[in-house]
């Protein structure tokens, strides 16, 4: 397994370009299953999860051309099977996004029930409940979810999510696009990625309104067609690089980003003393304020509030702030695994249930640490950049899932980081 070797203590300075949003590209690739015509997506990030999603589409029978690294042209004209197999779903939960499109277009879908992952059980019961509201029959057989639409087509209905679910909202929005009649999604997720998917679906001929609010209306149509779409920038990668500049005391310009997609993160980081200046619609300039960082409490909530995907990165930053910060994680039940690794590097963090108490400022010292999930890995990289001495981060395949060429991007702004590839003899 690959490792990162990082020698910390160097302020980051320079310009970094943000890649396309992983969590928008994943549903947008799945949306291409809704039509037999070509869907062209630009600004698709070159990360492991998208390679997995592309493989899933090809396993289903779609053809995927990549005329250049960040463009995918998908043509799902000859879909022969309607099943997302276990070996794919177990590596990437977002494969469940194939459910809605397959069910809507072909009247049937079989998707391995995703197991839990490091950060929590992550069920899909709310997805399935909503599909049943749309008239589907759903059964569980040998670990697979089997969904069928009677007479081959779903019927629009009023659906409600008792918990806000990002991929749940996306799955139902895609399924309802081809249903007969009107569908309403209440208590819908409001993430920018939902709006991006709705924009693609409407370009394909869908009739969706309200995306980005907690109530979305979808008027079903007979079929969907070709479209071309540019994926929005990754707001979590943007937030991660803002923290990288702040935690190392550097000055970094971040390009190709959308500051309005991470307002809660920007406001919270400003409160801690990070100077963040937005320059135009797609640029941010970041530097750590002179008096240093101050501890500020944060609670993770669905968009537009502070995102759970920035919690681990924020925790790393709070180890370098003066005071005590209380971090409450309300979305996932086990998303503090980075804390024990940060403690190995010298952080003072007490965990009690879904609450972490971070006392700062503590001196971080490089140490061998273990990545456990995508955002925990980012947290360890950030701490290593601020730490004195060498940090060896193992299992960095986690970070490769969602950060495009992070070693190259960090090195280009002054980080001393290298990837150590273990050749298994
Ligand atoms: C999406 O996951 C993101 N992934 C996650 O990003 C992100 O952390 C999460 O939303 C929350 O913002 C993608 O978009 C591909 P949820 P998702 O359904 O959709 C519970 C990353 O780091 N729930 O919004 O799987 C669930 O257990 C990843 O890029 C049910 O109980 O998350 C969780 O506690 C990690 N039943 C909460 O709701 C369901 O049917 C929110 O989950 C669905 C969800």
CSV table of C-alpha atoms and ligand atoms in Angstrom, one decimal:
chain,number,residue,atom,x,y,z
A,1,UNK,CA,0.0,0.0,0.0
A,2,UNK,CA,1.2,3.5,-0.8
A,3,UNK,CA,2.4,5.8,1.9
A,4,UNK,CA,3.0,9.6,2.1
A,5,UNK,CA,6.2,10.9,3.6
A,6,UNK,CA,5.8,14.5,4.7
A,7,UNK,CA,8.4,16.8,6.3
A,8,UNK,CA,6.4,19.5,8.0
A,9,UNK,CA,7.0,23.1,9.1
A,10,UNK,CA,7.0,24.8,5.7
A,11,UNK,CA,4.5,27.6,5.0
A,12,UNK,CA,2.6,26.9,1.8
A,13,UNK,CA,2.8,29.7,-0.8
A,14,UNK,CA,1.5,29.9,-4.4
A,15,UNK,CA,-1.5,29.1,-6.5
A,16,UNK,CA,-3.6,25.8,-6.6
A,17,UNK,CA,-6.3,24.9,-9.0
A,18,UNK,CA,-9.4,23.0,-7.7
A,19,UNK,CA,-10.7,19.9,-9.6
A,20,UNK,CA,-14.2,19.0,-10.3
A,21,UNK,CA,-16.5,17.9,-7.5
A,22,UNK,CA,-16.3,14.1,-6.9
A,23,UNK,CA,-19.7,14.1,-5.2
A,24,UNK,CA,-21.3,15.8,-8.2
A,25,UNK,CA,-19.5,13.7,-10.9
A,26,UNK,CA,-20.6,10.5,-9.3
A,27,UNK,CA,-24.4,11.1,-9.6
A,28,UNK,CA,-23.9,12.8,-13.0
A,29,UNK,CA,-22.2,9.7,-14.4
A,30,UNK,CA,-25.0,7.6,-13.1
A,31,UNK,CA,-27.5,10.0,-14.7
A,32,UNK,CA,-26.1,9.0,-18.1
A,33,UNK,CA,-27.8,5.6,-17.6
A,34,UNK,CA,-31.2,7.4,-18.1
A,35,UNK,CA,-30.7,7.7,-21.8
A,36,UNK,CA,-29.3,5.8,-24.8
A,37,UNK,CA,-27.9,9.0,-26.2
A,38,UNK,CA,-24.4,10.5,-25.4
A,39,UNK,CA,-23.9,12.5,-22.2
A,40,UNK,CA,-20.7,14.5,-22.2
A,41,UNK,CA,-19.3,15.6,-18.8
A,42,UNK,CA,-16.4,18.0,-18.4
A,43,UNK,CA,-14.3,18.8,-15.4
A,44,UNK,CA,-14.6,15.3,-14.1
A,45,UNK,CA,-12.0,14.8,-11.4
A,46,UNK,CA,-9.3,12.1,-12.1
A,47,UNK,CA,-9.8,10.3,-8.8
A,48,UNK,CA,-10.3,6.6,-7.8
A,49,UNK,CA,-14.0,6.8,-7.1
A,50,UNK,CA,-14.7,8.1,-10.6
A,51,UNK,CA,-12.6,5.3,-12.2
A,52,UNK,CA,-14.8,2.9,-10.2
A,53,UNK,CA,-18.0,4.6,-11.3
A,54,UNK,CA,-16.9,4.5,-14.9
A,55,UNK,CA,-16.1,0.7,-14.5
A,56,UNK,CA,-19.6,0.2,-13.2
A,57,UNK,CA,-21.2,1.9,-16.2
A,58,UNK,CA,-19.0,-0.2,-18.5
A,59,UNK,CA,-19.9,-3.4,-16.6
A,60,UNK,CA,-23.6,-2.5,-17.2
A,61,UNK,CA,-22.9,-2.3,-20.9
A,62,UNK,CA,-22.4,1.5,-21.4
A,63,UNK,CA,-19.5,2.8,-23.5
A,64,UNK,CA,-17.4,5.5,-21.9
A,65,UNK,CA,-14.9,7.5,-23.9
A,66,UNK,CA,-12.4,9.8,-22.4
A,67,UNK,CA,-11.2,12.2,-25.1
A,68,UNK,CA,-9.2,14.0,-22.5
A,69,UNK,CA,-8.4,13.4,-18.9
A,70,UNK,CA,-11.3,15.3,-17.4
A,71,UNK,CA,-13.9,14.6,-20.0
A,72,UNK,CA,-16.2,11.5,-20.0
A,73,UNK,CA,-18.5,10.8,-22.9
A,74,UNK,CA,-21.0,8.1,-21.8
A,75,UNK,CA,-23.4,6.3,-24.2
A,76,UNK,CA,-25.7,3.8,-22.3
A,77,UNK,CA,-27.4,2.6,-25.5
A,78,UNK,CA,-26.8,-1.2,-25.0
A,79,UNK,CA,-27.4,-1.9,-21.3
A,80,UNK,CA,-27.6,-5.6,-21.0
A,81,UNK,CA,-27.6,-6.1,-17.2
A,82,UNK,CA,-29.3,-4.1,-14.5
A,83,UNK,CA,-27.1,-5.1,-11.6
A,84,UNK,CA,-24.4,-3.3,-9.6
A,85,UNK,CA,-22.3,-6.2,-8.2
A,86,UNK,CA,-21.1,-6.6,-4.7
A,87,UNK,CA,-17.4,-6.3,-5.5
A,88,UNK,CA,-18.0,-2.8,-6.9
A,89,UNK,CA,-20.5,-1.6,-4.3
A,90,UNK,CA,-18.3,-2.8,-1.4
A,91,UNK,CA,-15.5,-0.6,-2.6
A,92,UNK,CA,-17.7,2.4,-3.3
A,93,UNK,CA,-21.0,3.0,-1.7
A,94,UNK,CA,-22.0,5.6,-4.4
A,95,UNK,CA,-22.6,2.7,-6.8
A,96,UNK,CA,-26.1,2.7,-5.2
A,97,UNK,CA,-26.7,5.8,-7.5
A,98,UNK,CA,-27.2,3.3,-10.3
A,99,UNK,CA,-30.4,2.1,-8.6
A,100,UNK,CA,-32.6,5.0,-9.5
A,101,UNK,CA,-31.6,5.3,-13.2
A,102,UNK,CA,-31.8,1.6,-13.9
A,103,UNK,CA,-35.2,1.3,-12.2
A,104,UNK,CA,-36.6,4.3,-14.0
A,105,UNK,CA,-35.3,3.4,-17.5
A,106,UNK,CA,-35.6,-0.4,-17.5
A,107,UNK,CA,-38.1,-1.1,-14.7
A,108,UNK,CA,-35.7,-3.2,-12.8
A,109,UNK,CA,-32.5,-2.9,-10.8
A,110,UNK,CA,-30.4,-5.2,-8.6
A,111,UNK,CA,-27.8,-3.5,-6.4
A,112,UNK,CA,-25.8,-5.1,-3.7
A,113,UNK,CA,-26.8,-3.7,-0.4
A,114,UNK,CA,-23.8,-1.5,0.6
A,115,UNK,CA,-22.1,-2.6,3.7
A,116,UNK,CA,-21.1,0.0,6.3
A,117,UNK,CA,-17.9,1.8,6.0
A,118,UNK,CA,-15.4,3.3,8.4
A,119,UNK,CA,-17.5,6.3,9.2
A,120,UNK,CA,-20.8,4.5,9.8
A,121,UNK,CA,-23.4,1.9,8.9
A,122,UNK,CA,-24.7,4.2,6.1
A,123,UNK,CA,-27.9,2.4,5.2
A,124,UNK,CA,-30.0,3.1,2.2
A,125,UNK,CA,-33.4,2.4,3.7
A,126,UNK,CA,-34.6,6.0,2.9
A,127,UNK,CA,-33.7,5.5,-0.8
A,128,UNK,CA,-35.8,2.3,-0.9
A,129,UNK,CA,-38.7,3.7,1.0
A,130,UNK,CA,-38.9,6.5,-1.6
A,131,UNK,CA,-38.7,4.1,-4.5
A,132,UNK,CA,-41.7,2.2,-3.0
A,133,UNK,CA,-43.6,5.5,-2.8
A,134,UNK,CA,-42.9,5.7,-6.6
A,135,UNK,CA,-44.6,2.3,-7.0
A,136,UNK,CA,-41.6,0.1,-7.0
A,137,UNK,CA,-41.5,-3.3,-5.3
A,138,UNK,CA,-38.3,-3.7,-3.3
A,139,UNK,CA,-37.0,-7.0,-1.9
A,140,UNK,CA,-33.7,-8.1,-0.3
A,141,UNK,CA,-32.2,-11.4,-1.6
A,142,UNK,CA,-28.8,-12.7,-0.5
A,143,UNK,CA,-27.5,-9.3,0.2
A,144,UNK,CA,-28.9,-7.7,-3.0
A,145,UNK,CA,-31.6,-5.1,-3.2
A,146,UNK,CA,-33.9,-6.0,-6.0
A,147,UNK,CA,-36.3,-3.3,-7.2
A,148,UNK,CA,-38.9,-3.6,-9.9
A,149,UNK,CA,-41.4,-1.1,-11.4
A,150,UNK,CA,-44.8,-2.8,-12.1
A,151,UNK,CA,-45.6,-2.6,-15.8
A,152,UNK,CA,-42.1,-1.3,-16.3
A,153,UNK,CA,-42.6,2.3,-15.3
A,154,UNK,CA,-42.6,4.2,-12.0
A,155,UNK,CA,-45.5,6.5,-10.9
A,156,UNK,CA,-44.8,10.0,-9.6
A,157,UNK,CA,-45.7,10.5,-5.9
A,158,UNK,CA,-45.2,12.7,-2.8
A,159,UNK,CA,-42.0,11.5,-1.0
A,160,UNK,CA,-40.5,12.6,2.3
A,161,UNK,CA,-37.1,12.0,3.7
A,162,UNK,CA,-37.2,11.6,7.5
A,163,UNK,CA,-33.5,12.3,7.4
A,164,UNK,CA,-31.7,14.5,4.9
A,165,UNK,CA,-29.9,12.2,2.5
A,166,UNK,CA,-27.7,13.5,-0.3
A,167,UNK,CA,-27.5,10.4,-2.5
A,168,UNK,CA,-31.1,9.5,-1.4
A,169,UNK,CA,-32.3,12.8,-2.9
A,170,UNK,CA,-30.2,12.2,-6.0
A,171,UNK,CA,-31.4,8.7,-6.5
A,172,UNK,CA,-35.1,9.7,-6.3
A,173,UNK,CA,-34.6,12.8,-8.4
A,174,UNK,CA,-33.1,10.6,-11.2
A,175,UNK,CA,-35.8,7.9,-10.8
A,176,UNK,CA,-38.7,10.4,-10.8
A,177,UNK,CA,-37.4,12.1,-14.0
A,178,UNK,CA,-38.9,9.2,-16.1
A,179,UNK,CA,-41.8,8.4,-13.9
A,180,UNK,CA,-45.4,8.9,-15.0
A,181,UNK,CA,-46.7,12.2,-13.4
A,182,UNK,CA,-45.4,14.5,-10.7
A,183,UNK,CA,-43.0,13.7,-7.8
A,184,UNK,CA,-42.3,15.9,-4.9
A,185,UNK,CA,-39.3,15.3,-2.6
A,186,UNK,CA,-39.8,16.9,0.8
A,187,UNK,CA,-36.9,17.4,3.2
A,188,UNK,CA,-34.6,17.1,0.2
A,189,UNK,CA,-30.9,17.6,0.6
A,190,UNK,CA,-29.8,21.1,-0.4
A,191,UNK,CA,-26.1,20.5,-1.4
A,192,UNK,CA,-24.7,22.3,-4.5
A,193,UNK,CA,-24.2,18.8,-6.0
A,194,UNK,CA,-28.0,18.3,-6.0
A,195,UNK,CA,-28.4,21.5,-8.0
A,196,UNK,CA,-25.6,20.4,-10.4
A,197,UNK,CA,-27.3,17.1,-11.0
A,198,UNK,CA,-30.6,18.8,-11.6
A,199,UNK,CA,-29.0,21.1,-14.1
A,200,UNK,CA,-27.7,18.1,-16.0
A,201,UNK,CA,-31.0,16.3,-15.9
A,202,UNK,CA,-32.9,19.3,-17.1
A,203,UNK,CA,-30.4,19.7,-20.0
A,204,UNK,CA,-31.3,16.0,-20.8
A,205,UNK,CA,-34.9,17.0,-21.0
A,206,UNK,CA,-36.1,16.5,-17.4
A,207,UNK,CA,-38.5,18.9,-15.8
A,208,UNK,CA,-37.1,19.5,-12.3
A,209,UNK,CA,-37.6,22.6,-10.1
A,210,UNK,CA,-36.6,23.5,-6.6
A,211,UNK,CA,-33.2,21.7,-6.5
A,212,UNK,CA,-31.1,23.3,-3.8
A,213,UNK,CA,-34.1,23.9,-1.6
A,214,UNK,CA,-35.7,21.3,0.7
A,215,UNK,CA,-38.6,20.8,-1.6
A,216,UNK,CA,-38.0,19.5,-5.2
A,217,UNK,CA,-40.6,18.9,-7.9
A,218,UNK,CA,-40.1,16.6,-10.8
A,219,UNK,CA,-42.6,16.3,-13.6
A,220,UNK,CA,-41.8,12.9,-15.3
A,221,UNK,CA,-41.1,12.7,-19.0
A,222,UNK,CA,-41.2,9.9,-21.6
A,223,UNK,CA,-37.5,9.9,-22.2
A,224,UNK,CA,-34.3,11.8,-21.8
A,225,UNK,CA,-31.6,12.7,-24.3
A,226,UNK,CA,-28.1,13.8,-25.0
A,227,UNK,CA,-26.5,16.7,-23.0
A,228,UNK,CA,-23.2,18.3,-22.3
A,229,UNK,CA,-22.3,19.6,-18.8
A,230,UNK,CA,-19.4,21.0,-16.8
A,231,UNK,CA,-19.1,19.6,-13.3
A,232,UNK,CA,-18.9,22.2,-10.5
A,233,UNK,CA,-15.7,22.6,-8.5
A,234,UNK,CA,-15.1,20.5,-5.4
A,235,UNK,CA,-16.1,22.6,-2.4
A,236,UNK,CA,-14.4,20.1,0.0
A,237,UNK,CA,-11.1,20.1,-1.8
A,238,UNK,CA,-11.4,23.9,-1.7
A,239,UNK,CA,-12.0,23.9,2.1
A,240,UNK,CA,-9.1,21.5,2.5
A,241,UNK,CA,-6.6,23.8,0.7
A,242,UNK,CA,-7.9,26.8,2.7
A,243,UNK,CA,-7.0,24.9,5.9
A,244,UNK,CA,-3.7,23.8,4.4
A,245,UNK,CA,-2.7,27.5,3.9
A,246,UNK,CA,-3.9,28.5,7.4
A,247,UNK,CA,-2.4,25.6,9.3
A,248,UNK,CA,1.1,26.2,7.7
A,249,UNK,CA,0.9,30.0,8.0
A,250,UNK,CA,1.3,30.4,4.3
A,251,UNK,CA,-0.4,32.5,1.6
A,252,UNK,CA,-2.2,30.6,-1.0
A,253,UNK,CA,-4.4,31.6,-4.0
A,254,UNK,CA,-7.1,29.0,-4.8
A,255,UNK,CA,-8.4,29.1,-8.4
A,256,UNK,CA,-11.3,27.4,-10.2
A,257,UNK,CA,-13.4,27.3,-7.0
A,258,UNK,CA,-16.9,28.4,-6.1
A,259,UNK,CA,-16.7,30.3,-2.7
A,260,UNK,CA,-20.5,30.5,-2.5
A,261,UNK,CA,-20.6,26.7,-2.2
A,262,UNK,CA,-18.8,26.7,1.1
A,263,UNK,CA,-20.0,29.9,2.8
A,264,UNK,CA,-20.4,28.1,6.2
A,265,UNK,CA,-16.8,26.9,6.1
A,266,UNK,CA,-15.4,30.3,5.0
A,267,UNK,CA,-17.4,32.1,7.8
A,268,UNK,CA,-16.3,29.6,10.5
A,269,UNK,CA,-12.6,29.8,9.4
A,270,UNK,CA,-12.7,33.6,9.4
A,271,UNK,CA,-14.1,33.4,12.9
A,272,UNK,CA,-10.9,31.5,13.9
A,273,UNK,CA,-8.7,34.2,12.4
A,274,UNK,CA,-8.0,32.9,9.0
A,275,UNK,CA,-8.0,35.7,6.5
A,276,UNK,CA,-10.0,34.7,3.4
A,277,UNK,CA,-10.5,37.1,0.6
A,278,UNK,CA,-12.8,36.1,-2.3
A,279,UNK,CA,-11.4,37.5,-5.6
A,280,UNK,CA,-14.1,37.3,-8.3
A,281,UNK,CA,-16.5,34.4,-8.6
A,282,UNK,CA,-13.9,31.6,-8.8
A,283,UNK,CA,-10.9,32.7,-6.7
A,284,UNK,CA,-10.0,32.8,-3.0
A,285,UNK,CA,-6.9,34.2,-1.4
A,286,UNK,CA,-6.0,32.8,2.0
A,287,UNK,CA,-3.5,33.6,4.8
A,288,UNK,CA,-3.4,33.0,8.5
A,289,UNK,CA,-4.2,36.2,10.4
A,290,UNK,CA,-1.3,37.7,12.4
A,291,UNK,CA,-2.4,37.2,16.0
A,292,UNK,CA,-2.8,33.5,15.1
A,293,UNK,CA,-5.8,31.2,15.3
A,294,UNK,CA,-8.5,31.2,17.9
A,295,UNK,CA,-10.5,28.1,18.9
A,296,UNK,CA,-14.1,28.1,17.8
A,297,UNK,CA,-16.8,25.5,18.3
A,298,UNK,CA,-18.5,23.9,15.3
A,299,UNK,CA,-21.4,21.4,14.7
A,300,UNK,CA,-21.8,19.6,11.4
A,301,UNK,CA,-25.2,19.9,9.7
A,302,UNK,CA,-26.7,19.3,6.2
A,303,UNK,CA,-26.0,22.1,3.7
A,304,UNK,CA,-25.9,25.1,3.8
A,305,UNK,CA,-24.5,24.7,7.3
A,306,UNK,CA,-21.0,23.3,8.2
A,307,UNK,CA,-20.4,20.1,6.2
A,308,UNK,CA,-19.4,16.8,7.9
A,309,UNK,CA,-16.8,16.4,5.1
A,310,UNK,CA,-14.8,19.3,6.5
A,311,UNK,CA,-15.0,18.1,10.1
A,312,UNK,CA,-11.7,16.2,10.2
A,313,UNK,CA,-9.8,19.0,8.4
A,314,UNK,CA,-11.2,21.5,10.9
A,315,UNK,CA,-10.2,19.3,13.8
A,316,UNK,CA,-6.6,19.4,12.6
A,317,UNK,CA,-6.7,23.2,12.4
A,318,UNK,CA,-8.1,23.5,15.9
A,319,UNK,CA,-5.0,21.7,17.3
A,320,UNK,CA,-3.1,24.9,16.2
A,321,UNK,CA,-5.6,27.4,17.7
A,322,UNK,CA,-5.4,29.1,21.1
A,323,UNK,CA,-8.2,27.8,23.4
A,324,UNK,CA,-10.7,25.0,23.4
A,325,UNK,CA,-12.9,24.0,20.5
A,326,UNK,CA,-15.9,21.7,20.8
A,327,UNK,CA,-16.6,19.8,17.6
A,328,UNK,CA,-20.0,18.0,17.3
A,329,UNK,CA,-20.5,15.5,14.5
A,330,UNK,CA,-24.3,15.0,13.9
A,331,UNK,CA,-24.3,13.3,10.5
A,332,UNK,CA,-22.2,10.1,10.9
A,333,UNK,CA,-21.8,7.9,14.0
A,334,UNK,CA,-18.1,7.2,13.8
A,335,UNK,CA,-16.3,10.0,12.1
A,336,UNK,CA,-13.6,10.8,14.7
A,337,UNK,CA,-11.0,8.1,13.7
A,338,UNK,CA,-8.5,10.8,12.7
A,339,UNK,CA,-8.5,12.1,16.4
A,340,UNK,CA,-6.4,9.2,17.8
A,341,UNK,CA,-3.9,9.6,15.0
A,342,UNK,CA,-3.7,13.4,15.6
A,343,UNK,CA,-3.1,12.6,19.3
A,344,UNK,CA,-0.2,10.4,18.3
A,345,UNK,CA,1.3,13.6,16.7
A,346,UNK,CA,0.9,15.6,19.9
A,347,UNK,CA,-2.7,16.9,19.7
A,348,UNK,CA,-4.9,17.2,22.9
A,349,UNK,CA,-8.3,15.8,21.9
A,350,UNK,CA,-10.9,14.2,24.1
A,351,UNK,CA,-13.8,12.3,22.5
A,352,UNK,CA,-17.1,11.7,24.1
A,353,UNK,CA,-19.8,10.2,21.9
A,354,UNK,CA,-20.3,12.5,19.0
A,355,UNK,CA,-18.4,15.3,20.6
A,356,UNK,CA,-14.6,16.1,20.4
A,357,UNK,CA,-12.9,18.6,22.7
A,358,UNK,CA,-9.8,20.0,21.1
A,359,UNK,CA,-7.4,21.9,23.3
A,360,UNK,CA,-4.9,24.1,21.5
A,361,UNK,CA,-2.4,25.3,20.7
A,362,UNK,CA,-0.3,22.0,20.9
A,363,UNK,CA,3.0,21.4,19.2
A,364,UNK,CA,2.6,18.7,16.5
A,365,UNK,CA,5.5,16.3,15.9
A,366,UNK,CA,5.8,14.0,12.9
A,367,UNK,CA,5.0,10.3,13.5
A,368,UNK,CA,3.9,7.2,11.6
A,369,UNK,CA,0.1,7.4,11.3
A,370,UNK,CA,-2.7,5.4,9.6
A,371,UNK,CA,-5.4,6.8,7.3
A,372,UNK,CA,-8.9,5.3,7.9
A,373,UNK,CA,-11.2,7.1,5.5
A,374,UNK,CA,-11.1,9.8,2.8
A,375,UNK,CA,-11.4,12.9,4.9
A,376,UNK,CA,-9.5,11.5,7.9
A,377,UNK,CA,-6.5,11.1,5.5
A,378,UNK,CA,-6.8,14.8,4.5
A,379,UNK,CA,-6.8,15.7,8.2
A,380,UNK,CA,-3.5,13.7,8.7
A,381,UNK,CA,-1.9,15.4,5.7
A,382,UNK,CA,-2.8,18.8,7.1
A,383,UNK,CA,-1.4,18.0,10.5
A,384,UNK,CA,1.7,16.6,9.0
A,385,UNK,CA,2.2,19.8,7.0
A,386,UNK,CA,2.2,21.8,10.3
A,387,UNK,CA,4.1,19.2,12.3
A,388,UNK,CA,7.9,19.4,13.1
A,389,UNK,CA,9.7,16.5,11.5
A,390,UNK,CA,8.7,13.6,9.4
A,391,UNK,CA,5.2,12.0,9.2
A,392,UNK,CA,4.6,8.7,7.4
A,393,UNK,CA,1.0,8.2,6.5
A,394,UNK,CA,0.0,4.7,5.6
A,395,UNK,CA,-3.1,3.5,3.5
A,396,UNK,CA,-3.2,6.7,1.4
A,397,UNK,CA,-5.4,4.8,-1.1
A,398,UNK,CA,-8.2,6.4,1.0
A,399,UNK,CA,-7.1,9.9,-0.1
A,400,UNK,CA,-6.7,8.9,-3.7
A,401,UNK,CA,-10.5,8.3,-3.8
A,402,UNK,CA,-11.3,11.9,-3.6
A,403,UNK,CA,-8.3,14.2,-4.1
A,404,UNK,CA,-6.8,14.5,-7.6
A,405,UNK,CA,-2.9,14.5,-7.7
A,406,UNK,CA,-2.7,15.9,-4.2
A,407,UNK,CA,1.0,15.3,-3.9
A,408,UNK,CA,1.6,17.3,-7.1
A,409,UNK,CA,-0.7,20.1,-6.0
A,410,UNK,CA,0.8,20.4,-2.5
A,411,UNK,CA,4.4,20.1,-3.8
A,412,UNK,CA,3.7,23.0,-6.3
A,413,UNK,CA,2.9,25.3,-3.4
A,414,UNK,CA,6.0,24.3,-1.3
A,415,UNK,CA,5.1,21.2,0.6
A,416,UNK,CA,7.8,18.6,1.2
A,417,UNK,CA,5.7,15.5,0.4
A,418,UNK,CA,6.4,12.4,-1.5
A,419,UNK,CA,4.5,9.2,-2.3
A,420,UNK,CA,6.2,6.0,-1.3
A,421,UNK,CA,5.0,3.1,-3.5
A,422,UNK,CA,5.5,-0.3,-1.9
A,423,UNK,CA,6.4,-2.8,-4.7
A,424,UNK,CA,4.9,-6.0,-3.4
A,425,UNK,CA,7.7,-8.5,-4.2
B,1,LIG,C1,-23.0,11.9,0.8
B,1,LIG,O1,-23.0,10.6,1.3
B,1,LIG,C2,-21.6,12.1,0.4
B,1,LIG,N1,-21.1,11.2,-0.6
B,1,LIG,C3,-20.7,12.0,1.6
B,1,LIG,O2,-19.3,12.3,1.2
B,1,LIG,C4,-21.2,13.0,2.7
B,1,LIG,O3,-20.4,12.9,3.8
B,1,LIG,C5,-22.6,12.8,3.0
B,1,LIG,O4,-23.4,12.8,1.7
B,1,LIG,C6,-23.2,13.8,3.9
B,1,LIG,O5,-23.0,15.1,3.4
B,1,LIG,C7,-21.5,11.4,-1.9
B,1,LIG,O6,-22.2,12.3,-2.2
B,1,LIG,C8,-21.1,10.3,-2.9
B,1,LIG,P1,-26.4,10.8,3.4
B,1,LIG,P2,-24.5,9.9,1.5
B,1,LIG,O7,-27.3,9.8,2.7
B,1,LIG,O8,-25.4,10.3,0.5
B,1,LIG,C9,-28.2,8.4,7.1
B,1,LIG,C10,-17.0,12.1,1.1
B,1,LIG,O9,-16.2,12.2,2.0
B,1,LIG,N2,-29.0,7.7,6.1
B,1,LIG,O10,-26.6,12.2,3.2
B,1,LIG,O11,-24.2,8.4,1.6
B,1,LIG,C11,-26.7,8.1,6.9
B,1,LIG,O12,-26.4,7.0,7.6
B,1,LIG,C12,-18.3,11.3,1.4
B,1,LIG,O13,-16.9,12.6,0.0
B,1,LIG,C13,-29.9,6.8,6.5
B,1,LIG,O14,-30.1,6.5,7.7
B,1,LIG,O15,-24.9,10.4,2.9
B,1,LIG,C14,-26.1,9.4,7.5
B,1,LIG,O16,-26.1,9.2,8.9
B,1,LIG,C15,-18.3,10.7,2.7
B,1,LIG,N3,-30.7,6.1,5.6
B,1,LIG,C16,-27.0,10.5,7.2
B,1,LIG,O17,-28.3,9.8,6.9
B,1,LIG,C17,-30.5,6.3,4.2
B,1,LIG,O18,-31.2,5.7,3.4
B,1,LIG,C18,-26.6,11.3,5.9
B,1,LIG,O19,-26.3,10.4,4.9
B,1,LIG,C19,-29.6,7.3,3.8
B,1,LIG,C20,-28.9,8.0,4.8
